[in-house]
Structures are given as structure tokens and as C-alpha cells.
PDB file of C-alpha atoms in Angstrom:
ATOM      1  CA  MET A  19       0.000   0.000   0.000  1.00 82.00           C
ATOM      2  CA  SER A  20       1.290   3.457  -0.843  1.00 84.00           C
ATOM      3  CA  GLU A  21       1.998   6.127   1.746  1.00 77.00           C
ATOM      4  CA  LEU A  22      -1.073   8.046   0.575  1.00 77.00           C
ATOM      5  CA  GLY A  23      -3.185   4.895   0.882  1.00 84.00           C
ATOM      6  CA  VAL A  24      -2.020   4.346   4.465  1.00 84.00           C
ATOM      7  CA  ARG A  25      -2.840   7.934   5.380  1.00 80.00           C
ATOM      8  CA  ARG A  26      -6.284   7.668   3.830  1.00 83.00           C
ATOM      9  CA  TRP A  27      -6.892   4.412   5.685  1.00 87.00           C
ATOM     10  CA  PHE A  28      -5.870   6.030   8.995  1.00 86.00           C
ATOM     11  CA  THR A  29      -8.283   8.900   8.356  1.00 86.00           C
ATOM     12  CA  PHE A  30     -11.157   6.570   7.447  1.00 89.00           C
ATOM     13  CA  PHE A  31     -10.508   4.163  10.314  1.00 90.00           C
ATOM     14  CA  GLY A  32     -10.205   6.970  12.863  1.00 88.00           C
ATOM     15  CA  SER A  33     -13.428   8.600  11.661  1.00 89.00           C
ATOM     16  CA  ALA A  34     -15.289   5.281  11.808  1.00 92.00           C
ATOM     17  CA  VAL A  35     -14.084   4.564  15.347  1.00 92.00           C
ATOM     18  CA  GLU A  36     -15.030   8.085  16.458  1.00 91.00           C
ATOM     19  CA  THR A  37     -18.512   7.733  14.951  1.00 91.00           C
ATOM     20  CA  VAL A  38     -19.183   4.449  16.735  1.00 92.00           C
ATOM     21  CA  ALA A  39     -17.794   5.805  20.021  1.00 92.00           C
ATOM     22  CA  ILE A  40     -19.890   8.983  19.900  1.00 89.00           C
ATOM     23  CA  ALA A  41     -23.055   6.967  19.271  1.00 90.00           C
ATOM     24  CA  GLY A  42     -22.103   4.590  22.083  1.00 91.00           C
ATOM     25  CA  PHE A  43     -21.437   7.510  24.410  1.00 88.00           C
ATOM     26  CA  GLY A  44     -24.942   8.825  23.819  1.00 86.00           C
ATOM     27  CA  LEU A  45     -26.441   5.411  24.516  1.00 88.00           C
ATOM     28  CA  ALA A  46     -24.274   4.588  27.538  1.00 88.00           C
ATOM     29  CA  GLN A  47     -26.251   3.533  30.587  1.00 90.00           C
ATOM     30  CA  SER A  48     -23.421   3.825  33.115  1.00 91.00           C
ATOM     31  CA  ALA A  49     -20.433   6.003  33.857  1.00 92.00           C
ATOM     32  CA  SER A  50     -18.106   3.094  33.072  1.00 93.00           C
ATOM     33  CA  ALA A  51     -19.642   2.578  29.628  1.00 91.00           C
ATOM     34  CA  ALA A  52     -19.476   6.320  28.909  1.00 91.00           C
ATOM     35  CA  SER A  53     -15.816   6.402  30.001  1.00 93.00           C
ATOM     36  CA  LEU A  54     -15.013   3.466  27.746  1.00 93.00           C
ATOM     37  CA  MET A  55     -16.677   5.182  24.788  1.00 92.00           C
ATOM     38  CA  TYR A  56     -14.781   8.393  25.537  1.00 92.00           C
ATOM     39  CA  CYS A  57     -11.462   6.498  25.568  1.00 93.00           C
ATOM     40  CA  LEU A  58     -12.395   4.790  22.293  1.00 93.00           C
ATOM     41  CA  MET A  59     -13.246   8.160  20.768  1.00 91.00           C
ATOM     42  CA  LYS A  60      -9.851   9.578  21.765  1.00 91.00           C
ATOM     43  CA  ALA A  61      -8.124   6.541  20.234  1.00 90.00           C
ATOM     44  CA  GLY A  62     -10.041   7.129  17.009  1.00 89.00           C
ATOM     45  CA  GLN A  63      -8.988  10.774  17.051  1.00 87.00           C
ATOM     46  CA  SER A  64      -5.341   9.763  17.193  1.00 86.00           C
ATOM     47  CA  PHE A  65      -5.746   7.692  14.022  1.00 84.00           C
ATOM     48  CA  HIS A  66      -7.806  10.387  12.316  1.00 79.00           C
ATOM     49  CA  SER A  67      -5.339  13.158  13.116  1.00 76.00           C
ATOM     50  CA  SER A  68      -2.389  11.145  11.833  1.00 73.00           C
ATOM     51  CA  GLY A  69      -3.979  10.693   8.438  1.00 68.00           C
ATOM     52  CA  PHE A  70      -5.761  14.008   8.124  1.00 65.00           C
ATOM     53  CA  THR A  71      -2.848  16.294   8.922  1.00 65.00           C
ATOM     54  CA  ALA A  72      -0.680  14.415   6.464  1.00 62.00           C
ATOM     55  CA  ASN A  73      -3.282  14.971   3.741  1.00 67.00           C
ATOM     56  CA  TYR A  74      -3.140  18.722   4.346  1.00 71.00           C
ATOM     57  CA  VAL A  75       0.586  18.556   3.728  1.00 72.00           C
ATOM     58  CA  GLU A  76       0.134  16.575   0.517  1.00 72.00           C
ATOM     59  CA  VAL A  77      -2.451  18.847  -1.107  1.00 74.00           C
ATOM     60  CA  GLY A  78      -1.361  22.198   0.298  1.00 75.00           C
ATOM     61  CA  GLY A  79       1.988  22.515  -1.377  1.00 78.00           C
ATOM     62  CA  PRO A  80       3.493  25.973  -0.812  1.00 83.00           C
ATOM     63  CA  ASP A  81       0.151  27.247   0.563  1.00 82.00           C
ATOM     64  CA  ASN A  82      -0.099  24.533   3.211  1.00 81.00           C
ATOM     65  CA  GLY A  83      -0.281  27.039   6.075  1.00 84.00           C
ATOM     66  CA  VAL A  84      -3.220  28.881   4.508  1.00 87.00           C
ATOM     67  CA  LEU A  85      -5.041  25.617   3.840  1.00 84.00           C
ATOM     68  CA  GLN A  86      -4.555  24.429   7.423  1.00 82.00           C
ATOM     69  CA  GLY A  87      -5.681  27.805   8.761  1.00 86.00           C
ATOM     70  CA  VAL A  88      -8.899  27.737   6.728  1.00 87.00           C
ATOM     71  CA  GLY A  89      -9.542  24.108   7.677  1.00 83.00           C
ATOM     72  CA  ASN A  90      -8.943  24.715  11.370  1.00 84.00           C
ATOM     73  CA  THR A  91     -11.148  27.811  11.315  1.00 88.00           C
ATOM     74  CA  ALA A  92     -13.991  25.801   9.788  1.00 88.00           C
ATOM     75  CA  ALA A  93     -13.399  23.046  12.346  1.00 83.00           C
ATOM     76  CA  THR A  94     -13.887  25.442  15.272  1.00 89.00           C
ATOM     77  CA  PHE A  95     -17.461  26.353  14.330  1.00 86.00           C
ATOM     78  CA  PRO A  96     -18.988  23.253  15.976  1.00 82.00           C
ATOM     79  CA  GLY A  97     -17.092  24.081  19.173  1.00 84.00           C
ATOM     80  CA  PHE A  98     -18.650  27.532  19.107  1.00 86.00           C
ATOM     81  CA  LEU A  99     -22.163  26.518  18.083  1.00 86.00           C
ATOM     82  CA  LEU A 100     -22.724  23.332  20.103  1.00 81.00           C
ATOM     83  CA  PRO A 101     -22.679  25.013  23.540  1.00 85.00           C
ATOM     84  CA  ILE A 102     -25.314  27.457  22.273  1.00 88.00           C
ATOM     85  CA  LEU A 103     -27.385  24.588  20.862  1.00 84.00           C
ATOM     86  CA  GLY A 104     -26.880  22.611  24.081  1.00 82.00           C
ATOM     87  CA  SER A 105     -28.127  25.511  26.159  1.00 87.00           C
ATOM     88  CA  TYR A 106     -31.210  25.833  23.956  1.00 88.00           C
ATOM     89  CA  VAL A 107     -31.951  22.087  24.065  1.00 84.00           C
ATOM     90  CA  MET A 108     -31.451  22.031  27.844  1.00 85.00           C
ATOM     91  CA  SER A 109     -33.820  24.966  28.348  1.00 90.00           C
ATOM     92  CA  LYS A 110     -36.516  23.362  26.161  1.00 88.00           C
ATOM     93  CA  THR A 111     -36.253  19.721  27.258  1.00 86.00           C
ATOM     94  CA  GLY A 112     -34.456  19.807  30.605  1.00 84.00           C
ATOM     95  CA  SER A 113     -31.898  17.280  29.329  1.00 79.00           C
ATOM     96  CA  TYR A 114     -28.887  17.039  27.027  1.00 73.00           C
ATOM     97  CA  THR A 115     -29.900  13.534  25.915  1.00 74.00           C
ATOM     98  CA  PRO A 116     -31.565  14.671  22.647  1.00 74.00           C
ATOM     99  CA  MET A 117     -28.196  16.042  21.496  1.00 73.00           C
ATOM    100  CA  CYS A 118     -26.305  12.773  21.984  1.00 72.00           C
ATOM    101  CA  ALA A 119     -28.471  10.008  20.610  1.00 61.00           C
ATOM    102  CA  PRO A 120     -31.992   8.709  20.896  1.00 58.00           C
ATOM    103  CA  SER A 121     -32.217   6.738  24.095  1.00 54.00           C
ATOM    104  CA  PRO A 122     -35.001   4.689  25.626  1.00 58.00           C
ATOM    105  CA  PRO A 123     -37.056   6.429  28.294  1.00 57.00           C
ATOM    106  CA  SER A 124     -35.879   5.634  31.785  1.00 55.00           C
ATOM    107  CA  SER A 125     -38.447   4.622  34.325  1.00 49.00           C
TER     108      SER A 125
END
């Protein structure tokens, strides 16, 4: 497999692991399960970052810094918007659960 292929695989694998872990975190029924999902998500991020940053370098050429700056700026929007959305959801529903994943009603 080529170097580019390995980097793409790392990015895909890391994203897939993160997706599964985030869904599992939302469905976790205990603190231990949520902690396990959080650890799995961080492991996925390490794979994703390894592949993704390398791809910036490959496509950016002499303008790599500009490309990374634009990409990182776009990536910060969820970090800015999600607390606002979370506050709105919490005020309307009294819970953050609707933001994570559908979960069965607890009785």
C-alpha cells in the first residue's frame, strides 16, 4: 500500500471509530460505559489526526499554512455553536440527551 493509501486508511478508520464511540457515548447507561466510549473516541482521534494532517501537507503545497488555517477555522465552528445549541436544548427539554443520541425512556 502506498503512503497516501495508508494515510487515507488512517483517516477513514479513525473517523469510523469516532462515529461508533460517539453513538455509544450517547447510549451509555453507566459512567463506566461512557468512560469506555470516551477512551475509544480519543483513540479514534489519534488515528484520524495522523492521516488528516498528512493529507493537508500533501495537497497544500506551498500554501499549506493557509489551507490548514482555513480548515482549522472551519473546524472550530462546531465548538462555538454546540454550547449554544446545548443551552437551547437544555432549556426546552431539561436534558442534554436529545443532542447525543436517541435513548429509551428511563423509568
